[in-house]
Amino acid sequence: MIFKYICDKSLKKEKKNMTKSQIFRGNEYSKILVLIFLIILSCTFLIYINHSTIRILSGIRAYVNGESHYSKAQKDAARNLITYLYTENEAAWDAYLEELRVPKGDSIARVHLIKGGDVEVIKDGFRQGRNDEKDLDDIIWLFKSFKNISFFANAVNEWEEADNILTRMQQLANQIRKAHSSNDIALQNQDEILAEINELSTLLTLKEKQFSEALGEGSRSIKGYLLCVNILFIFLIFGCITSYYFMMTKKLIQSKKETEINNEHLVVANNELDKFVYSASHDLRSPITSLKGLIEVAQLEESPSEIKKYLRLMYKSLVKQDQFISDIIDYSRNKRKDILWERVEISELIEDVLLQHISQYSKEEVVIEKDLCIDSLYSDSLRLRIILNNLISNALKYADTEKEQIKLFLRFYASDEDYIIEIEDNGIGIREELLQRIFEMFFVTNTNLGSGLGLYITKQAVENLNGTISVDSVVGQGTLFTITIPMILKDE
């Protein structure tokens, strides 16, 4: 169980960046979703606009085609009316009425479209106007949708004026019919009527031409608008796809970098695991081997004083093994337990830690000075206990035996946004060339005094609190450890 926590080191390193990474990835995913949504929306609009445009152009084509039937029927009607004017041929009159039905049907459809009349009546009118059955829905839809648009409104106005001219022609035709019925028409009158028919026919031709031109102008405008809209949406889609491509490329590069970093962390973790297994097995077996040797020698010894000496050596071996096991437990707890933020009373914590270490010393041997400028802080009590326990233990363990007293200085104070903890001793000190390595796993300056885990665990505990630890030492004078922990405010 202990060994597996070595691998947690790489996970702990990653956890510090986990929240930022998750937020960053969340933002990335949101941007990708927005881009995909824009692409889908743009494509949908593009399809809708193109479909609508095709339907508009189809409707315009149907109107132009209907106008050709309207124009042809009007001209044929005028021709048959002229024939009837001069010949009184009933077949010519019937042909006139038949041809007149075409523009009349379109006129009926127009009137009912303006009034919002029944769709079937409107369709019957367009059928009478010889419009194709397949075009009727597009014709009606275009009228209802674009009746207030300038180009189409102009075309409808021309259509209405043509129907009014056609009404005047019908009135003239009725006068001709009445005159023939009463045999009251002179040659001179026929020529005047002919001129009037030709004039009305010319006006109708002009209105029909203007109707077609209005629709043609509208179709050209629609073509221009369609081109602009298509270009706009194509650029939008292209931009979204390009952004998506670059985001995915960036994401792949980032993912590759993260994989490389994780691989590096795994290599470090595996190296530490190998080192831990080797050193732990050695340090666990070494006291046992020593005990076995001392027991074998003690069994051969008869002198009580020598036996006591061997027992003291055995005791030292057991104390060393107990310390090593304690260090492993601290290492495990530091790796395994989550940070638990709580209010920590400093005086109580210090007293509990000191009680574990100075009970074997007399008051004259150890002098402890405390300068506590703060009563409590909001932190993790387990990590603080590990930090104080290891640093105080080291101060006592590496005391200078040539000095009369072991002096230990404990200082707690706040500075700006940080808590500062200083632990200073007057011990043997640490050589300058060793200062850079004292926080490495299993690094020891004296194999008889330490396991090499204490300061390593201390540094890990400080980093778990998002803090830093530094050391200053002078050989023969003592060592000062300074821990800086970010201040966390919590409402009481």
JSON list of N, CA and C in Angstrom, two decimals, residues 105-143:
[
{"chain": "A", "resi": 105, "resn": "GLY", "atom": "N", "xyz": [-59.57, 35.76, -66.20]},
{"chain": "A", "resi": 105, "resn": "GLY", "atom": "CA", "xyz": [-59.25, 34.80, -65.14]},
{"chain": "A", "resi": 105, "resn": "GLY", "atom": "C", "xyz": [-58.11, 35.31, -64.26]},
{"chain": "A", "resi": 106, "resn": "ASP", "atom": "N", "xyz": [-57.07, 35.86, -64.90]},
{"chain": "A", "resi": 106, "resn": "ASP", "atom": "CA", "xyz": [-55.95, 36.43, -64.13]},
{"chain": "A", "resi": 106, "resn": "ASP", "atom": "C", "xyz": [-56.42, 37.61, -63.29]},
{"chain": "A", "resi": 107, "resn": "SER", "atom": "N", "xyz": [-57.34, 38.41, -63.85]},
{"chain": "A", "resi": 107, "resn": "SER", "atom": "CA", "xyz": [-57.86, 39.56, -63.11]},
{"chain": "A", "resi": 107, "resn": "SER", "atom": "C", "xyz": [-58.64, 39.11, -61.87]},
{"chain": "A", "resi": 108, "resn": "ILE", "atom": "N", "xyz": [-59.46, 38.07, -62.03]},
{"chain": "A", "resi": 108, "resn": "ILE", "atom": "CA", "xyz": [-60.21, 37.53, -60.88]},
{"chain": "A", "resi": 108, "resn": "ILE", "atom": "C", "xyz": [-59.25, 37.05, -59.79]},
{"chain": "A", "resi": 109, "resn": "ALA", "atom": "N", "xyz": [-58.19, 36.35, -60.20]},
{"chain": "A", "resi": 109, "resn": "ALA", "atom": "CA", "xyz": [-57.21, 35.84, -59.24]},
{"chain": "A", "resi": 109, "resn": "ALA", "atom": "C", "xyz": [-56.52, 36.98, -58.51]},
{"chain": "A", "resi": 110, "resn": "ARG", "atom": "N", "xyz": [-56.17, 38.06, -59.26]},
{"chain": "A", "resi": 110, "resn": "ARG", "atom": "CA", "xyz": [-55.51, 39.21, -58.64]},
{"chain": "A", "resi": 110, "resn": "ARG", "atom": "C", "xyz": [-56.40, 39.87, -57.59]},
{"chain": "A", "resi": 111, "resn": "VAL", "atom": "N", "xyz": [-57.65, 40.09, -57.92]},
{"chain": "A", "resi": 111, "resn": "VAL", "atom": "CA", "xyz": [-58.59, 40.74, -56.99]},
{"chain": "A", "resi": 111, "resn": "VAL", "atom": "C", "xyz": [-58.74, 39.92, -55.72]},
{"chain": "A", "resi": 112, "resn": "HIS", "atom": "N", "xyz": [-58.90, 38.61, -55.87]},
{"chain": "A", "resi": 112, "resn": "HIS", "atom": "CA", "xyz": [-59.08, 37.75, -54.70]},
{"chain": "A", "resi": 112, "resn": "HIS", "atom": "C", "xyz": [-57.78, 37.63, -53.88]},
{"chain": "A", "resi": 113, "resn": "LEU", "atom": "N", "xyz": [-56.63, 37.72, -54.55]},
{"chain": "A", "resi": 113, "resn": "LEU", "atom": "CA", "xyz": [-55.36, 37.71, -53.81]},
{"chain": "A", "resi": 113, "resn": "LEU", "atom": "C", "xyz": [-55.23, 38.95, -52.94]},
{"chain": "A", "resi": 114, "resn": "ILE", "atom": "N", "xyz": [-55.61, 40.09, -53.50]},
{"chain": "A", "resi": 114, "resn": "ILE", "atom": "CA", "xyz": [-55.54, 41.35, -52.73]},
{"chain": "A", "resi": 114, "resn": "ILE", "atom": "C", "xyz": [-56.49, 41.31, -51.55]},
{"chain": "A", "resi": 115, "resn": "LYS", "atom": "N", "xyz": [-57.68, 40.76, -51.76]},
{"chain": "A", "resi": 115, "resn": "LYS", "atom": "CA", "xyz": [-58.68, 40.70, -50.68]},
{"chain": "A", "resi": 115, "resn": "LYS", "atom": "C", "xyz": [-58.44, 39.54, -49.72]},
{"chain": "A", "resi": 116, "resn": "GLY", "atom": "N", "xyz": [-57.49, 38.64, -50.07]},
{"chain": "A", "resi": 116, "resn": "GLY", "atom": "CA", "xyz": [-57.26, 37.46, -49.22]},
{"chain": "A", "resi": 116, "resn": "GLY", "atom": "C", "xyz": [-58.37, 36.45, -49.35]},
{"chain": "A", "resi": 117, "resn": "GLY", "atom": "N", "xyz": [-58.85, 36.26, -50.58]},
{"chain": "A", "resi": 117, "resn": "GLY", "atom": "CA", "xyz": [-59.97, 35.37, -50.82]},
{"chain": "A", "resi": 117, "resn": "GLY", "atom": "C", "xyz": [-59.60, 33.90, -50.78]},
{"chain": "A", "resi": 118, "resn": "ASP", "atom": "N", "xyz": [-60.59, 33.08, -51.15]},
{"chain": "A", "resi": 118, "resn": "ASP", "atom": "CA", "xyz": [-60.42, 31.63, -51.12]},
{"chain": "A", "resi": 118, "resn": "ASP", "atom": "C", "xyz": [-59.36, 31.18, -52.11]},
{"chain": "A", "resi": 119, "resn": "VAL", "atom": "N", "xyz": [-58.49, 30.27, -51.68]},
{"chain": "A", "resi": 119, "resn": "VAL", "atom": "CA", "xyz": [-57.36, 29.81, -52.49]},
{"chain": "A", "resi": 119, "resn": "VAL", "atom": "C", "xyz": [-57.85, 29.09, -53.74]},
{"chain": "A", "resi": 120, "resn": "GLU", "atom": "N", "xyz": [-58.92, 28.30, -53.64]},
{"chain": "A", "resi": 120, "resn": "GLU", "atom": "CA", "xyz": [-59.42, 27.55, -54.79]},
{"chain": "A", "resi": 120, "resn": "GLU", "atom": "C", "xyz": [-59.99, 28.48, -55.86]},
{"chain": "A", "resi": 121, "resn": "VAL", "atom": "N", "xyz": [-60.64, 29.56, -55.41]},
{"chain": "A", "resi": 121, "resn": "VAL", "atom": "CA", "xyz": [-61.15, 30.55, -56.37]},
{"chain": "A", "resi": 121, "resn": "VAL", "atom": "C", "xyz": [-59.97, 31.19, -57.10]},
{"chain": "A", "resi": 122, "resn": "ILE", "atom": "N", "xyz": [-58.91, 31.50, -56.34]},
{"chain": "A", "resi": 122, "resn": "ILE", "atom": "CA", "xyz": [-57.71, 32.10, -56.94]},
{"chain": "A", "resi": 122, "resn": "ILE", "atom": "C", "xyz": [-57.08, 31.14, -57.94]},
{"chain": "A", "resi": 123, "resn": "LYS", "atom": "N", "xyz": [-56.97, 29.87, -57.56]},
{"chain": "A", "resi": 123, "resn": "LYS", "atom": "CA", "xyz": [-56.39, 28.88, -58.47]},
{"chain": "A", "resi": 123, "resn": "LYS", "atom": "C", "xyz": [-57.23, 28.71, -59.72]},
{"chain": "A", "resi": 124, "resn": "ASP", "atom": "N", "xyz": [-58.56, 28.72, -59.56]},
{"chain": "A", "resi": 124, "resn": "ASP", "atom": "CA", "xyz": [-59.45, 28.60, -60.73]},
{"chain": "A", "resi": 124, "resn": "ASP", "atom": "C", "xyz": [-59.24, 29.77, -61.68]},
{"chain": "A", "resi": 125, "resn": "GLY", "atom": "N", "xyz": [-59.02, 30.97, -61.10]},
{"chain": "A", "resi": 125, "resn": "GLY", "atom": "CA", "xyz": [-58.76, 32.14, -61.93]},
{"chain": "A", "resi": 125, "resn": "GLY", "atom": "C", "xyz": [-57.47, 31.98, -62.72]},
{"chain": "A", "resi": 126, "resn": "PHE", "atom": "N", "xyz": [-56.40, 31.50, -62.06]},
{"chain": "A", "resi": 126, "resn": "PHE", "atom": "CA", "xyz": [-55.14, 31.30, -62.77]},
{"chain": "A", "resi": 126, "resn": "PHE", "atom": "C", "xyz": [-55.23, 30.17, -63.78]},
{"chain": "A", "resi": 127, "resn": "ARG", "atom": "N", "xyz": [-56.02, 29.14, -63.47]},
{"chain": "A", "resi": 127, "resn": "ARG", "atom": "CA", "xyz": [-56.22, 28.06, -64.45]},
{"chain": "A", "resi": 127, "resn": "ARG", "atom": "C", "xyz": [-56.91, 28.61, -65.71]},
{"chain": "A", "resi": 128, "resn": "GLN", "atom": "N", "xyz": [-57.89, 29.49, -65.47]},
{"chain": "A", "resi": 128, "resn": "GLN", "atom": "CA", "xyz": [-58.57, 30.13, -66.58]},
{"chain": "A", "resi": 128, "resn": "GLN", "atom": "C", "xyz": [-57.59, 30.98, -67.39]},
{"chain": "A", "resi": 129, "resn": "GLY", "atom": "N", "xyz": [-56.57, 31.49, -66.70]},
{"chain": "A", "resi": 129, "resn": "GLY", "atom": "CA", "xyz": [-55.54, 32.29, -67.38]},
{"chain": "A", "resi": 129, "resn": "GLY", "atom": "C", "xyz": [-54.48, 31.44, -68.04]},
{"chain": "A", "resi": 130, "resn": "ARG", "atom": "N", "xyz": [-54.73, 30.12, -68.11]},
{"chain": "A", "resi": 130, "resn": "ARG", "atom": "CA", "xyz": [-53.86, 29.17, -68.81]},
{"chain": "A", "resi": 130, "resn": "ARG", "atom": "C", "xyz": [-52.49, 29.01, -68.13]},
{"chain": "A", "resi": 131, "resn": "ASN", "atom": "N", "xyz": [-52.43, 29.26, -66.84]},
{"chain": "A", "resi": 131, "resn": "ASN", "atom": "CA", "xyz": [-51.19, 29.03, -66.09]},
{"chain": "A", "resi": 131, "resn": "ASN", "atom": "C", "xyz": [-51.06, 27.56, -65.77]},
{"chain": "A", "resi": 132, "resn": "ASP", "atom": "N", "xyz": [-49.82, 27.08, -65.73]},
{"chain": "A", "resi": 132, "resn": "ASP", "atom": "CA", "xyz": [-49.56, 25.66, -65.47]},
{"chain": "A", "resi": 132, "resn": "ASP", "atom": "C", "xyz": [-49.96, 25.31, -64.03]},
{"chain": "A", "resi": 133, "resn": "GLU", "atom": "N", "xyz": [-50.59, 24.17, -63.87]},
{"chain": "A", "resi": 133, "resn": "GLU", "atom": "CA", "xyz": [-51.05, 23.71, -62.54]},
{"chain": "A", "resi": 133, "resn": "GLU", "atom": "C", "xyz": [-49.90, 23.64, -61.54]},
{"chain": "A", "resi": 134, "resn": "LYS", "atom": "N", "xyz": [-48.72, 23.24, -61.99]},
{"chain": "A", "resi": 134, "resn": "LYS", "atom": "CA", "xyz": [-47.57, 23.07, -61.10]},
{"chain": "A", "resi": 134, "resn": "LYS", "atom": "C", "xyz": [-47.03, 24.41, -60.58]},
{"chain": "A", "resi": 135, "resn": "ASP", "atom": "N", "xyz": [-47.39, 25.49, -61.28]},
{"chain": "A", "resi": 135, "resn": "ASP", "atom": "CA", "xyz": [-46.88, 26.81, -60.89]},
{"chain": "A", "resi": 135, "resn": "ASP", "atom": "C", "xyz": [-47.81, 27.56, -59.95]},
{"chain": "A", "resi": 136, "resn": "LEU", "atom": "N", "xyz": [-49.01, 27.06, -59.73]},
{"chain": "A", "resi": 136, "resn": "LEU", "atom": "CA", "xyz": [-50.02, 27.83, -59.00]},
{"chain": "A", "resi": 136, "resn": "LEU", "atom": "C", "xyz": [-49.59, 28.16, -57.57]},
{"chain": "A", "resi": 137, "resn": "ASP", "atom": "N", "xyz": [-49.03, 27.16, -56.86]},
{"chain": "A", "resi": 137, "resn": "ASP", "atom": "CA", "xyz": [-48.63, 27.41, -55.46]},
{"chain": "A", "resi": 137, "resn": "ASP", "atom": "C", "xyz": [-47.54, 28.47, -55.36]},
{"chain": "A", "resi": 138, "resn": "ASP", "atom": "N", "xyz": [-46.57, 28.42, -56.29]},
{"chain": "A", "resi": 138, "resn": "ASP", "atom": "CA", "xyz": [-45.49, 29.41, -56.27]},
{"chain": "A", "resi": 138, "resn": "ASP", "atom": "C", "xyz": [-46.01, 30.80, -56.63]},
{"chain": "A", "resi": 139, "resn": "ILE", "atom": "N", "xyz": [-46.97, 30.85, -57.55]},
{"chain": "A", "resi": 139, "resn": "ILE", "atom": "CA", "xyz": [-47.55, 32.14, -57.95]},
{"chain": "A", "resi": 139, "resn": "ILE", "atom": "C", "xyz": [-48.27, 32.80, -56.77]},
{"chain": "A", "resi": 140, "resn": "ILE", "atom": "N", "xyz": [-49.08, 32.00, -56.07]},
{"chain": "A", "resi": 140, "resn": "ILE", "atom": "CA", "xyz": [-49.83, 32.52, -54.92]},
{"chain": "A", "resi": 140, "resn": "ILE", "atom": "C", "xyz": [-48.88, 32.91, -53.78]},
{"chain": "A", "resi": 141, "resn": "TRP", "atom": "N", "xyz": [-47.88, 32.04, -53.50]},
{"chain": "A", "resi": 141, "resn": "TRP", "atom": "CA", "xyz": [-46.92, 32.32, -52.43]},
{"chain": "A", "resi": 141, "resn": "TRP", "atom": "C", "xyz": [-46.13, 33.59, -52.70]},
{"chain": "A", "resi": 142, "resn": "LEU", "atom": "N", "xyz": [-45.70, 33.78, -53.94]},
{"chain": "A", "resi": 142, "resn": "LEU", "atom": "CA", "xyz": [-44.92, 34.97, -54.29]},
{"chain": "A", "resi": 142, "resn": "LEU", "atom": "C", "xyz": [-45.75, 36.24, -54.11]},
{"chain": "A", "resi": 143, "resn": "PHE", "atom": "N", "xyz": [-47.01, 36.18, -54.53]},
{"chain": "A", "resi": 143, "resn": "PHE", "atom": "CA", "xyz": [-47.89, 37.35, -54.38]},
{"chain": "A", "resi": 143, "resn": "PHE", "atom": "C", "xyz": [-48.06, 37.71, -52.90]}
]
